[in-house]
C-alpha positions as MATLAB code, in Angstrom:
seq = 'MKILVIDDDVEVVDLIKSNLINNSYTVDTAYNGETGSYMARTGAYDVVIIDYIMPDKNGISVCSEIRATGSTACIIFLSMNYTINNKVACLEAGADDYMTKPFSLEELNARIKALIRRPRIIESSILTCRDIVMDTKKQNIQRSNKSIYLTRTEYNILEFLIRNRGMILSRGMIMEHVWNAEADPFSNTIEAHITNIRRKIALPGDTDEIIRNITGRGYIIQ';
ca = [
     -16.279  -16.760  -23.610;
     -17.019  -13.178  -24.702;
     -14.412  -10.969  -26.385;
     -14.460   -7.286  -27.363;
     -12.238   -6.096  -30.234;
     -11.497   -2.339  -30.371;
      -9.655   -1.165  -33.499;
     -10.261    1.521  -36.129;
      -8.991   -0.730  -38.938;
     -12.135   -2.433  -40.262;
     -10.206   -5.142  -42.109;
      -8.223   -6.075  -39.016;
     -11.374   -6.175  -36.889;
     -13.183   -8.365  -39.416;
     -10.212  -10.717  -39.632;
      -9.927  -11.082  -35.857;
     -13.690  -11.410  -35.419;
     -13.979  -14.153  -38.036;
     -11.074  -16.035  -36.471;
     -12.495  -15.801  -32.961;
     -15.981  -16.840  -34.015;
     -14.454  -19.873  -35.738;
     -12.913  -20.717  -32.376;
     -16.344  -20.583  -30.699;
     -15.947  -17.192  -28.988;
     -18.716  -14.595  -28.774;
     -17.356  -11.355  -30.277;
     -18.361   -7.678  -30.114;
     -16.535   -4.938  -32.019;
     -15.904   -1.195  -31.753;
     -14.140    1.044  -34.248;
     -12.977    3.915  -32.009;
     -11.716    4.385  -28.495;
     -14.734    6.241  -27.138;
     -17.235    3.569  -28.133;
     -14.884    0.750  -27.186;
     -14.262    2.170  -23.732;
     -17.981    2.520  -23.063;
     -18.716   -1.016  -24.232;
     -15.879   -2.493  -22.166;
     -16.936   -0.603  -19.036;
     -20.620   -1.476  -19.284;
     -20.428   -4.991  -20.728;
     -19.244   -8.309  -19.322;
     -16.190   -9.346  -21.340;
     -13.602  -11.988  -20.590;
     -11.034  -10.543  -23.018;
     -10.623   -7.077  -24.549;
      -8.319   -6.596  -27.549;
      -7.292   -2.953  -28.008;
      -5.446   -1.111  -30.764;
      -2.769    1.282  -29.515;
      -3.692    4.270  -31.724;
      -7.363    5.055  -32.436;
      -9.639    8.024  -33.121;
     -11.322    9.860  -30.216;
      -9.391    8.033  -27.509;
      -6.137    6.070  -27.615;
      -5.630    2.562  -26.308;
      -3.824    3.647  -23.133;
      -6.805    5.791  -22.086;
      -9.249    3.002  -22.897;
      -7.240    0.474  -20.875;
      -6.955    2.816  -17.881;
     -10.690    3.508  -17.919;
     -11.479   -0.206  -18.017;
      -9.214   -0.935  -15.071;
     -10.646    2.016  -13.128;
     -13.986    0.169  -12.992;
     -12.338   -2.794  -11.277;
     -12.693   -4.984  -14.364;
     -10.604   -8.164  -14.338;
     -10.970   -8.773  -18.078;
      -7.802   -9.901  -19.848;
      -6.521   -7.001  -21.978;
      -4.325   -7.512  -25.041;
      -2.800   -4.581  -26.938;
      -2.169   -4.569  -30.689;
       0.290   -2.029  -32.097;
       2.348   -1.216  -35.159;
       4.982    0.246  -32.862;
       7.132   -2.079  -30.785;
       9.138    0.305  -28.651;
       9.981   -0.512  -25.057;
       8.346    2.731  -23.897;
       5.070    1.839  -25.613;
       5.037   -1.655  -24.183;
       5.844   -0.430  -20.670;
       3.109    2.223  -20.869;
       0.527   -0.383  -21.907;
       1.490   -2.821  -19.155;
       1.489   -0.077  -16.522;
      -1.983    1.014  -17.668;
      -3.231   -2.491  -16.868;
      -2.643   -4.559  -19.995;
      -1.888   -8.268  -19.694;
      -0.200   -8.747  -23.075;
       1.133   -6.820  -26.083;
       1.379   -7.949  -29.710;
       2.792   -6.132  -32.738;
       1.138   -5.829  -36.135;
       1.254   -7.759  -38.375;
       0.520  -10.677  -36.092;
      -0.320  -14.340  -36.387;
      -3.897  -15.365  -35.653;
      -2.591  -18.661  -34.290;
      -0.402  -16.761  -31.828;
      -3.302  -14.503  -30.835;
      -5.444  -17.564  -30.144;
      -2.673  -19.105  -28.054;
      -2.181  -15.932  -26.027;
      -5.912  -15.637  -25.349;
      -6.014  -19.237  -24.114;
      -2.960  -18.664  -21.912;
      -4.448  -15.531  -20.345;
      -7.846  -16.982  -19.559;
      -6.197  -19.901  -17.767;
      -4.674  -17.504  -15.231;
      -6.521  -16.610  -12.017;
      -7.761  -13.024  -12.250;
      -6.757  -11.084   -9.144;
      -6.470   -7.326   -9.479;
      -4.977   -5.654   -6.434;
      -5.135   -1.947   -5.811;
      -1.812   -0.098   -5.886;
      -2.941    1.822   -2.783;
      -2.563    0.055    0.563;
      -3.900    1.570    3.773;
      -3.428    0.745    7.427;
      -4.898    3.132    9.970;
      -3.651    6.523    8.766;
      -0.760    5.063    6.752;
      -1.180    5.243    2.972;
       1.247    3.272    0.799;
       1.270    3.749   -2.980;
       2.969    0.615   -4.301;
       3.047    1.952   -7.865;
       4.898    5.154   -6.968;
       6.553    3.452   -3.976;
       5.878    6.265   -1.557;
       4.405    6.295    1.943;
       2.497    8.916    3.897;
       1.129    9.037    7.400;
      -1.249   11.834    8.346;
      -0.268   13.503    5.037;
       3.404   13.474    5.999;
       5.830   11.756    3.626;
       7.955    8.983    5.111;
      11.254    7.795    3.671;
      12.091    4.102    4.024;
      14.979    2.162    2.562;
      14.096   -0.458   -0.021;
      14.265   -3.277    2.508;
      12.260   -1.353    5.102;
       9.660   -0.558    2.455;
       9.372   -4.218    1.425;
       8.962   -5.346    5.032;
       6.235   -2.792    5.736;
       4.410   -3.627    2.483;
       4.515   -7.346    3.372;
       3.140   -6.647    6.844;
       0.355   -4.381    5.573;
      -0.687   -6.802    2.813;
      -0.987   -9.464    5.513;
      -2.391   -7.268    8.277;
      -4.097   -9.241   11.000;
      -1.734  -12.188   10.511;
       1.297  -13.042   12.612;
       4.308  -13.212   10.289;
       7.267  -15.200   11.547;
      10.864  -14.138   11.082;
      11.228  -16.946    8.538;
       8.256  -15.701    6.491;
       9.598  -12.162    6.434;
      13.101  -13.365    5.623;
      11.863  -15.538    2.758;
       9.707  -12.769    1.291;
      12.123   -9.839    1.560;
      15.659  -11.256    1.412;
      17.396  -13.532   -1.050;
      18.513  -17.075   -0.305;
      21.962  -15.926    0.834;
      20.626  -14.009    3.852;
      21.616  -15.253    7.313;
      18.426  -16.450    9.041;
      20.098  -16.211   12.448;
      21.106  -12.558   12.261;
      19.179   -9.778   14.005;
      18.711   -7.863   10.758;
      14.902   -8.176   10.838;
      14.694   -6.774   14.354;
      16.947   -3.869   13.370;
      14.817   -3.044   10.322;
      11.565   -3.283   12.297;
      13.019   -0.886   14.880;
      13.895    1.603   12.122;
      10.441    1.301   10.543;
       8.716    1.914   13.884;
      10.850    4.994   14.474;
      10.198    6.427   11.017;
       6.427    5.914   10.981;
       5.892    7.044   14.578;
       4.044   10.283   15.269;
       4.631   12.535   18.295;
       2.628   11.273   21.231;
       2.084    7.762   19.844;
       1.252    5.338   22.652;
       0.386    2.282   20.552;
       2.902    0.615   18.238;
       1.471   -0.175   14.808;
       3.864   -3.098   14.383;
       3.540   -5.447   17.356;
       6.019   -8.111   18.378;
       4.366  -11.397   19.408;
       7.001  -13.056   21.559;
       8.341  -16.246   20.055;
       6.044  -16.034   17.034;
       6.792  -12.945   14.946;
       5.252   -9.588   14.025;
       1.741   -8.374   13.283;
      -0.057   -5.247   12.134;
      -3.627   -5.177   13.422;
];
């Protein structure tokens, strides 16, 4: 298991490095954001530990650059500042965990072990289907560069269909994924929402429906 520690505080880096080596990890270190970002993007690391504030480049920038390469490394932030805004910014940039300084080495070890047990699947926030582009982070949709407004439920149905394009999704599957347990499985609410989605994403002159109804089985996007 190979870990990269990026922090401008030499004492903190040495402390973490010594602890990790004692736990049989291979450890590399960097003392500024620029160097750390380069090492993380060009090396094969299982875990990257990043300080929030550093010279040259801050932790948010480093994290974003790592994720932009498609890296699935586990990323843990360390910070003196525990504000909700900071934590949200780190998680949205692609971090997996966030710890405040001072921190316990035992807790750091436990969090590393918990993260590396998880399956690493990084999905793009941009979904495409034909000329439809769905940004799941900003929650907006465009078709042929034209913005499309969908209600929350309509949006969730379309996202579910696009993520599973090529598969027939039954009414029960859609109901279970989009609605809560109190929804009436015998109502025609799914059909009504599908009709609205088709109308909203249609372009003038369309002859082929993007969302197809497979009689008796459900809906599919090819």
